[in-house]
Coordinates of C-alpha atoms and ligand atoms in Angstrom, one line a residue:
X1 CA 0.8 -20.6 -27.2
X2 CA 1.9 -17.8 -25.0
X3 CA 2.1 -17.9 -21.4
X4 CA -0.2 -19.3 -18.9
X5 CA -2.9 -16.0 -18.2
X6 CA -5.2 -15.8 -15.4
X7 CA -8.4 -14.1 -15.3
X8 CA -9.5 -11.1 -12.7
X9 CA -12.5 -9.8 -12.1
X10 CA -13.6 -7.3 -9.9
X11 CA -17.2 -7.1 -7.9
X12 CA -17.3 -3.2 -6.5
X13 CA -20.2 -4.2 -4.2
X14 CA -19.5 -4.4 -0.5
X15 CA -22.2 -4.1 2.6
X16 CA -20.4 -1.5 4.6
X17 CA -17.4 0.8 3.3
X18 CA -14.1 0.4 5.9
X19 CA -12.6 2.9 6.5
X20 CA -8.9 2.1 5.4
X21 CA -9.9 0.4 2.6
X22 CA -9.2 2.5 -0.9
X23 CA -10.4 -0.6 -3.3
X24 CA -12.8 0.4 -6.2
X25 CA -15.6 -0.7 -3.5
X26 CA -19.2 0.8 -2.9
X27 CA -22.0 0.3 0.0
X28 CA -25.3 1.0 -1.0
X29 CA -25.1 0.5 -5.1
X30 CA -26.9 -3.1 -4.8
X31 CA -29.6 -2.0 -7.0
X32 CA -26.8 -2.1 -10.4
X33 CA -25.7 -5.4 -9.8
X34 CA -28.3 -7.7 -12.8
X35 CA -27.1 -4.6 -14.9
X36 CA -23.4 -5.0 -13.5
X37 CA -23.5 -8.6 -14.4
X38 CA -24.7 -7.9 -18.0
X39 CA -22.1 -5.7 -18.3
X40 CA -18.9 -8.2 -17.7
X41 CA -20.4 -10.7 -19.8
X42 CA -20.4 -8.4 -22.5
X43 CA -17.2 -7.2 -21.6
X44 CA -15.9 -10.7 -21.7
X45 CA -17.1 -10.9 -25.3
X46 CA -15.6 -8.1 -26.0
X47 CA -11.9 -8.9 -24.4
X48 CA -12.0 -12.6 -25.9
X49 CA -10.6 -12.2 -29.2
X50 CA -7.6 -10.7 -28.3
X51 CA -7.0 -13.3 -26.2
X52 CA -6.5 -16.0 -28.2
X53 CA -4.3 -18.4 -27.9
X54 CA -3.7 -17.7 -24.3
X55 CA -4.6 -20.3 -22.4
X56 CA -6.0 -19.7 -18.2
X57 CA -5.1 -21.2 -15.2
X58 CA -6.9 -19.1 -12.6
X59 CA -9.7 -17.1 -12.3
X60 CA -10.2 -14.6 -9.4
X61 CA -12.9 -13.3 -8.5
X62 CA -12.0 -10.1 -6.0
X63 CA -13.6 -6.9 -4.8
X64 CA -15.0 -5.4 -3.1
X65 CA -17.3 -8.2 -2.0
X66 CA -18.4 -11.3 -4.5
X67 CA -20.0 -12.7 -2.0
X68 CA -22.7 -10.0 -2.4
X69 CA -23.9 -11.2 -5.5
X70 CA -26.1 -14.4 -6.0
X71 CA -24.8 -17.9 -6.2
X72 CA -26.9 -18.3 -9.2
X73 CA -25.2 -15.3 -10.7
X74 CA -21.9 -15.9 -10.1
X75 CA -22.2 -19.2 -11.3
X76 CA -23.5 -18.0 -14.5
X77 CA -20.3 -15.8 -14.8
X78 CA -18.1 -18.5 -14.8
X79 CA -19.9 -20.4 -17.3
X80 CA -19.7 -17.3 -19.4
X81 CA -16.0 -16.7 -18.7
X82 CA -15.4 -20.9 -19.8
X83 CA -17.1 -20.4 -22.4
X84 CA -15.1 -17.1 -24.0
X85 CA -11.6 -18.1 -22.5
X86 CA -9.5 -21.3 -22.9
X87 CA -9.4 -22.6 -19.4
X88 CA -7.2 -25.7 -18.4
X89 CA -9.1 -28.2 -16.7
X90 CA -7.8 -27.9 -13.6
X91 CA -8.0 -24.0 -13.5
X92 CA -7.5 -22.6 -10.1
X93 CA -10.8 -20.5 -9.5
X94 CA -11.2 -18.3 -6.6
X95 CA -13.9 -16.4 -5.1
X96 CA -12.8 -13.8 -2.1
X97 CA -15.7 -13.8 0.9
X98 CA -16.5 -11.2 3.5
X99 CA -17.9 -13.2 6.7
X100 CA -21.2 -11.9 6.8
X101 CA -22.1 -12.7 3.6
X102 CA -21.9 -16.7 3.4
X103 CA -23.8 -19.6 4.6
X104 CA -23.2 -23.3 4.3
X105 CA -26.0 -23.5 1.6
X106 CA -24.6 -19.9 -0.5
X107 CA -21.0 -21.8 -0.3
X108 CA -22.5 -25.4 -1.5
X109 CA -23.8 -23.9 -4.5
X110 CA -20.7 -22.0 -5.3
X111 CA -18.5 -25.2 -4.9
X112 CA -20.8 -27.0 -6.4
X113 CA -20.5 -23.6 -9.5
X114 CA -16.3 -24.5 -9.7
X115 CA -15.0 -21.6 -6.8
X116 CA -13.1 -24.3 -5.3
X117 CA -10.9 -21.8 -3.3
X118 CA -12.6 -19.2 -1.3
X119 CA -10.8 -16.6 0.4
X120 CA -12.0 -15.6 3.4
X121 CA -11.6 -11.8 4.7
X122 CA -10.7 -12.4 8.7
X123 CA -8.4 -9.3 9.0
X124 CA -8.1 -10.5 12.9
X125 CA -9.9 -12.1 15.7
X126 CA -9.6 -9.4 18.4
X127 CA -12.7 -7.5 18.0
X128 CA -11.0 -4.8 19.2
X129 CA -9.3 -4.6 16.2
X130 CA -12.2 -5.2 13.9
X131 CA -13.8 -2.0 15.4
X132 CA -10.4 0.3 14.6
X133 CA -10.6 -1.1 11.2
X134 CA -14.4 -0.6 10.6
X135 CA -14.8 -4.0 9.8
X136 CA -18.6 -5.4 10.7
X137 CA -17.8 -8.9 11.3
X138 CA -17.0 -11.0 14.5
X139 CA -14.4 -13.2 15.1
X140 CA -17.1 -15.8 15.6
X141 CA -18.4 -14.8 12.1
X142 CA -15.2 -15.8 10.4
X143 CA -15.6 -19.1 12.7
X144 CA -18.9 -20.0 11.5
X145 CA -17.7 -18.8 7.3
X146 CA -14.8 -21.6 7.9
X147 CA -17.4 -24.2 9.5
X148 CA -19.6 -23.4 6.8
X149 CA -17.0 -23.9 4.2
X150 CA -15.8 -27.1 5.2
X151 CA -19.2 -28.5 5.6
X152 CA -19.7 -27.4 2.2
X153 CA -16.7 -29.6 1.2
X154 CA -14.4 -26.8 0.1
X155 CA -11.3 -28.3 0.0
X156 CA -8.7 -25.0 -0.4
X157 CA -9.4 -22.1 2.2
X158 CA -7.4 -19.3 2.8
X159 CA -7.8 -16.2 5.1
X160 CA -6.4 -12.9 5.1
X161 CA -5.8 -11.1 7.9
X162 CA -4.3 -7.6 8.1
X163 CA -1.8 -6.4 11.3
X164 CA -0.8 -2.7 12.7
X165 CA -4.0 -1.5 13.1
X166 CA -4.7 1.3 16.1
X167 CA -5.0 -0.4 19.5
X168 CA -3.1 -3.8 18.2
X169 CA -0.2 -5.3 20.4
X170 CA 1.9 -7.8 19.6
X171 CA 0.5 -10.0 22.0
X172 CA -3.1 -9.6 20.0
X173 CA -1.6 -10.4 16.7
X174 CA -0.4 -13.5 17.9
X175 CA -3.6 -14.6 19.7
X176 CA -4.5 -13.8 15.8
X177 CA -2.3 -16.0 14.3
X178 CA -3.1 -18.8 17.2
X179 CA -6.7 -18.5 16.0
X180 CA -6.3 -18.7 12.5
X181 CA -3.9 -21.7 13.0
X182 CA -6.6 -23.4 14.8
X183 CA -9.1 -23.1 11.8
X184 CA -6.5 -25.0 9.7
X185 CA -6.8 -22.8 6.3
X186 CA -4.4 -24.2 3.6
X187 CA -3.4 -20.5 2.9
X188 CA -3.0 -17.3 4.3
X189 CA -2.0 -14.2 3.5
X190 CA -0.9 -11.3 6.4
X191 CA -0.4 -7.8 5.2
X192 CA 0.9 -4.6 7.4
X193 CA -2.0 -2.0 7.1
X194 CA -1.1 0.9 5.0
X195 CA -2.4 4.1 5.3
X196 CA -4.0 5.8 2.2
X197 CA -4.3 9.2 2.1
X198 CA -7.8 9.4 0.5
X199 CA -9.3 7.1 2.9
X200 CA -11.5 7.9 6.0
X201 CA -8.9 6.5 8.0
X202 CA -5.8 8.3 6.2
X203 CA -7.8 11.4 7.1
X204 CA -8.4 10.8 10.6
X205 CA -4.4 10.2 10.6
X206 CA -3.7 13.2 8.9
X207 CA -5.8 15.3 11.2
X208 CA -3.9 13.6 14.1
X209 CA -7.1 12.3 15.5
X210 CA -6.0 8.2 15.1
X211 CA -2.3 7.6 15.4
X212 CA -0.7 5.6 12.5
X213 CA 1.0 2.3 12.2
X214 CA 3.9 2.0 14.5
X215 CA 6.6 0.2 11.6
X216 CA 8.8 -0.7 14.6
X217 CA 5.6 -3.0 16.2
X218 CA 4.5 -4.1 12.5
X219 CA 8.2 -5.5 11.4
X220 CA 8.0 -7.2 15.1
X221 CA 4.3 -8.5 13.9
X222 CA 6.0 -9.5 10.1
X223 CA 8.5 -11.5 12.0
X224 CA 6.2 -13.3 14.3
X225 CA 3.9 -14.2 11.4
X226 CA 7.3 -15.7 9.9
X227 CA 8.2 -17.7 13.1
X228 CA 4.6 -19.0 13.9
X229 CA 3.2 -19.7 10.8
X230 CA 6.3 -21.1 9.5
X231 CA 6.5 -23.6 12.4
X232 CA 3.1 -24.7 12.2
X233 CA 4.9 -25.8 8.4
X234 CA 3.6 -22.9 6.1
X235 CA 6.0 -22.7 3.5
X236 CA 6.5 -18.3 3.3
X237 CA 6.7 -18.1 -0.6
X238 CA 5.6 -14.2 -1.1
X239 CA 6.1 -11.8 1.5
X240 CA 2.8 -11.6 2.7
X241 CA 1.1 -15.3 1.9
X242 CA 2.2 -18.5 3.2
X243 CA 0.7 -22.0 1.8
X244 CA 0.7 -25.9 2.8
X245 CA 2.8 -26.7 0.1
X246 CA 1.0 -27.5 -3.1
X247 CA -1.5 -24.5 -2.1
X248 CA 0.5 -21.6 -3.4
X249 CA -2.1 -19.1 -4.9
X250 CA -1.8 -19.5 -8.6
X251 CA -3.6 -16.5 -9.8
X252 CA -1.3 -14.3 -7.3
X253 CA 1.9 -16.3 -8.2
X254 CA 1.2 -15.4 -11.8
X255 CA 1.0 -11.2 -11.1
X256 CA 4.2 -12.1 -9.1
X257 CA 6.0 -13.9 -12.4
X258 CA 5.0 -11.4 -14.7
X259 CA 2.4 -13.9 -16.5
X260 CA -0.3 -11.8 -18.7
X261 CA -3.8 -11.3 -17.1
X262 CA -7.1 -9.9 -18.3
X263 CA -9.0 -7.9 -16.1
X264 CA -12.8 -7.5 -16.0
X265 CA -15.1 -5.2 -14.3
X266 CA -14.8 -1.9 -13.0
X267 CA -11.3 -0.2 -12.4
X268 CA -10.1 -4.0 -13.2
X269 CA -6.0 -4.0 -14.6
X270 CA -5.1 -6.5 -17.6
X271 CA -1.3 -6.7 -18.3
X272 CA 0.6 -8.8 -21.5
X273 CA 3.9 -8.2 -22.8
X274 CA 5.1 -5.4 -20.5
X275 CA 1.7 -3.3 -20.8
X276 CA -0.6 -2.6 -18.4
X277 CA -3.5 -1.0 -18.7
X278 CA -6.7 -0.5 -16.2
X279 CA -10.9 0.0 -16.7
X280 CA -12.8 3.4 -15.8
X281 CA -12.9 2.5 -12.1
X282 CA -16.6 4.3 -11.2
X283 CA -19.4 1.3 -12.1
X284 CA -21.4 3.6 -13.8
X285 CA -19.1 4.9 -16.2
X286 CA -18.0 1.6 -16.5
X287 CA -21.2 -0.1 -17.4
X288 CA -22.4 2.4 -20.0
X289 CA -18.9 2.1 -21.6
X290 CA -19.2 -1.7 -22.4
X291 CA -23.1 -1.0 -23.4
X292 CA -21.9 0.7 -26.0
X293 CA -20.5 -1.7 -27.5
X294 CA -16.8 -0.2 -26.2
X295 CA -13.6 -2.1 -24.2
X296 CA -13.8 0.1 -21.0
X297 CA -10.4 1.3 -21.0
X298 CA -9.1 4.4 -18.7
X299 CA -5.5 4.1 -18.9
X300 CA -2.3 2.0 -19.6
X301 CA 1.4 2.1 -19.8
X302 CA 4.0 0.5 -21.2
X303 CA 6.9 -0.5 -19.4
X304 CA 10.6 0.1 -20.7
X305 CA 13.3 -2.3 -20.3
X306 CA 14.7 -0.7 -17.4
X307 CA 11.5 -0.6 -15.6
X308 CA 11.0 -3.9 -16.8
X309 CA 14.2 -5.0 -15.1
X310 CA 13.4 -3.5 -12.1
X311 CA 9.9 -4.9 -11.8
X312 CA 11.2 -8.2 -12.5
X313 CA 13.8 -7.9 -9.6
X314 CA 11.7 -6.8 -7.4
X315 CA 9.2 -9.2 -7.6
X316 CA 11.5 -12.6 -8.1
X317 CA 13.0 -11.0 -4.2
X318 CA 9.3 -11.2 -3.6
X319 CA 8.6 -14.5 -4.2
X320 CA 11.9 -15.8 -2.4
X321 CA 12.5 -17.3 -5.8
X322 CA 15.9 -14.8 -5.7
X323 CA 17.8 -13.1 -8.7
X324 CA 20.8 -14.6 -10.2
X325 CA 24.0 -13.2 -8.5
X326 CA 25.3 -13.2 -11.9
X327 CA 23.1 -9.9 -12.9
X328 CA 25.0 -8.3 -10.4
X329 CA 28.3 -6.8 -9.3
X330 CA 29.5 -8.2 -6.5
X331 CA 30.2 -5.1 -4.8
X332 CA 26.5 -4.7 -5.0
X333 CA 25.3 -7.7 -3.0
X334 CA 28.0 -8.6 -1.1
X335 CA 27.1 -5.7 1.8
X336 CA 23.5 -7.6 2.0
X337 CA 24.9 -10.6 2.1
X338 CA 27.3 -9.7 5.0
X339 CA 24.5 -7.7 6.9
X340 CA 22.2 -10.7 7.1
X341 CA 19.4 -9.3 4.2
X342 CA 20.2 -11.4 1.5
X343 CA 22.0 -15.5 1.6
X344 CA 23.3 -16.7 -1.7
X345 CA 21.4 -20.4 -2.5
X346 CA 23.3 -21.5 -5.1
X347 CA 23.5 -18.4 -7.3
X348 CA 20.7 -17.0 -6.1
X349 CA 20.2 -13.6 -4.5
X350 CA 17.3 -14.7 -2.2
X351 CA 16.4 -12.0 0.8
X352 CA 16.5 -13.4 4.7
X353 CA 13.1 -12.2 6.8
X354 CA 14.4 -9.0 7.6
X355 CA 15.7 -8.2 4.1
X356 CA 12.4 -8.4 3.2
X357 CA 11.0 -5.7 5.4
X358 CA 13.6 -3.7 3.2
X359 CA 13.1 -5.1 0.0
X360 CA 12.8 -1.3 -1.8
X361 CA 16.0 -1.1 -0.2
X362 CA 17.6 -3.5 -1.5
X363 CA 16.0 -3.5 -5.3
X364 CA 17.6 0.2 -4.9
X365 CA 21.2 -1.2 -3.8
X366 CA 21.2 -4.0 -6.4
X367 CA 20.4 -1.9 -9.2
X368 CA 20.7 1.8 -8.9
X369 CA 22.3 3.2 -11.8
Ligands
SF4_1 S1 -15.1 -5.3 2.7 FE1 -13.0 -5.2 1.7 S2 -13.3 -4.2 -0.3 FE2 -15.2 -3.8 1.0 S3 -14.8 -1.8 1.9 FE3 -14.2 -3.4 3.4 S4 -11.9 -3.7 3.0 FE4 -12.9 -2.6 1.2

């Protein structure tokens, strides 16, 4: 038996498009999604075989929006999936949620289907910041999603909320994180908004029209994240997610530990034994691929063993599970050490808050040739 895999799979539907966001999402391309949904159960049947003898512990359904498509549906998707994939009993099955698109009744039937943890797209509670982001929803939208959610009985909640964003002070952020805290999610994940070039929002940037992310005021936002969400007894276990312990995200922990994955749906990534590869990412193309008959595949890679190496650093400093010192010269950690970015914990090279705002840094530092 090989490693423990998780399953991804990606819905490109969304209501609205936002305008930093540069997923594989669409507005407006409701009308494919029966013939979408045709097409990843036939794409499951045709990734299967190859993935035998791997047995899954998390399923994930991301986007784009999920939420978009029918209960009903999306139940019979996961049926599918358990029925073409080993699954452990006690597989970790996740279904992300935009705010708009849930009700207590939608989120009962998809508890009821085996999502058990839905993650719930909050981005922030200052509507201020909602409207710089493009984002449709109300704060009291992602109130009424978490009400909803635990009326529903779901018993594993997490929200994601993004910080940085035009118009965001530090004092906002935190009236973010004091709001969120109040909700009482088991998980939550905080990321610094990036700016992509080929988004609406990287172009208003680039033409000087929107100013971008101050890093100065987003390392000050990391840090408060860390303080307040770490005394309200979050355990910080990737750089940008934080869990009441036993609530660590399995299907992310396993990207993070280098565990295979398949990927379904448009533009969706699959990695196993140091290769990744990655579906067509347009639905259309997509779809007629796998009615054909054919994997959808648009690209892959294989990873040498010094990229391998590095990955793997990088991403055990991600996880705060560390690096063994012992890979290392000592001339080449003990610098971090004595500037505060990395502590030794027994042998292990683990990095301190502010090492991890410079975690290319120091991946560079331990390993450069
Ligand atoms: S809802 Fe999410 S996936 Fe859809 S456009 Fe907005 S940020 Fe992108």
């Amino acid at each position: 038996m090989s490693a423990p895999g998780g399953i991804y799979v990606h819905i490109p539907f969304c209501l609205t498009r936002c305008g930093y966001c540069d997923f594989n999402a669409y507005a407006g391309l409701e009308g494919l999604r029966p013939r979408y949904l045709a097409a990843l159960f036939r794409e499951a049947d045709l990734a299967a075989p190859a993935w035998v003898g791997t047995e899954f512990v998390s399923v994930f359904l991301g986007g784009g929006t999920p939420t978009t498509m029918e209960p009903a549906d999306l139940r019979a998707l996961l049926s599918h999936l358990r029925e073409r994939f080993e699954m452990v009993p006690d597989t970790e099955v996740t279904i992300e949620a935009n705010p708009d698109t849930v009700t207590e009744a939608s989120l009962s039937r998809l508890l009821e289907a085996g999502f058990a943890r839905l993650s719930i797209g909050a981005q922030s509670f200052d509507p201020a910041v909602l409207r710089s982001l493009e984002r449709i929803h109300q704060p009291t939208s992602v109130r009424a999603a978490v009400a909803a959610a635990r009326r529903a009985g779901f018993p594993n909640l997490s929200l994601d909320l993004i910080y940085g964003a035009n118009g965001e002070s530090l004092g906002s952020w935190r009236r973010t994180l004091d709001e969120t805290l109040a909700l009482g999610p088991e998980h939550v994940s905080a990321y610094a908004l990036t700016i992509e070039p080929a988004t609406a929002l990287g172009r208003q940037v680039a033409a000087g029209q929107v100013p971008g992310p101050d890093p100065d005021l987003q390392a000050d936002m990391f840090l408060l994240a860390c303080e307040v969400l770490g005394d309200a007894g979050y355990a910080h276990y990737e750089i940008s997610n934080w869990a009441r312990p036993g609530f660590e995200c399995v299907h992310n922990l396993g990207y993070w530990e280098r565990r295979p994955y398949v990927g379904l749906g448009a533009g969706a990534h699959a990695y196993r034994d140091d290769v990744r590869w990655w579906n067509v990412r347009p639905p259309e193309t997509y779809m007629e691929k796998v009615e054909s008959g054919e994997l959808p595949i648009g690209g892959s890679e294989s990873l040498d063993p010094s990229d391998a190496y590095l990955e793997e650093v990088f991403l055990k400093l991600r996880i705060l599970q560390g690096v063994p010192a012992s890979w290392f010269d000592a001339g080449r950690y003990e610098p971090y050490l004595q500037s505060g970015l990395l502590v030794d914990d027994f042998g292990q090279l683990v990095p301190t808050e502010r090492g991890m705002l410079l975690l290319n840094e120091l991946v560079l530092g331990l390993t450069a040739g």
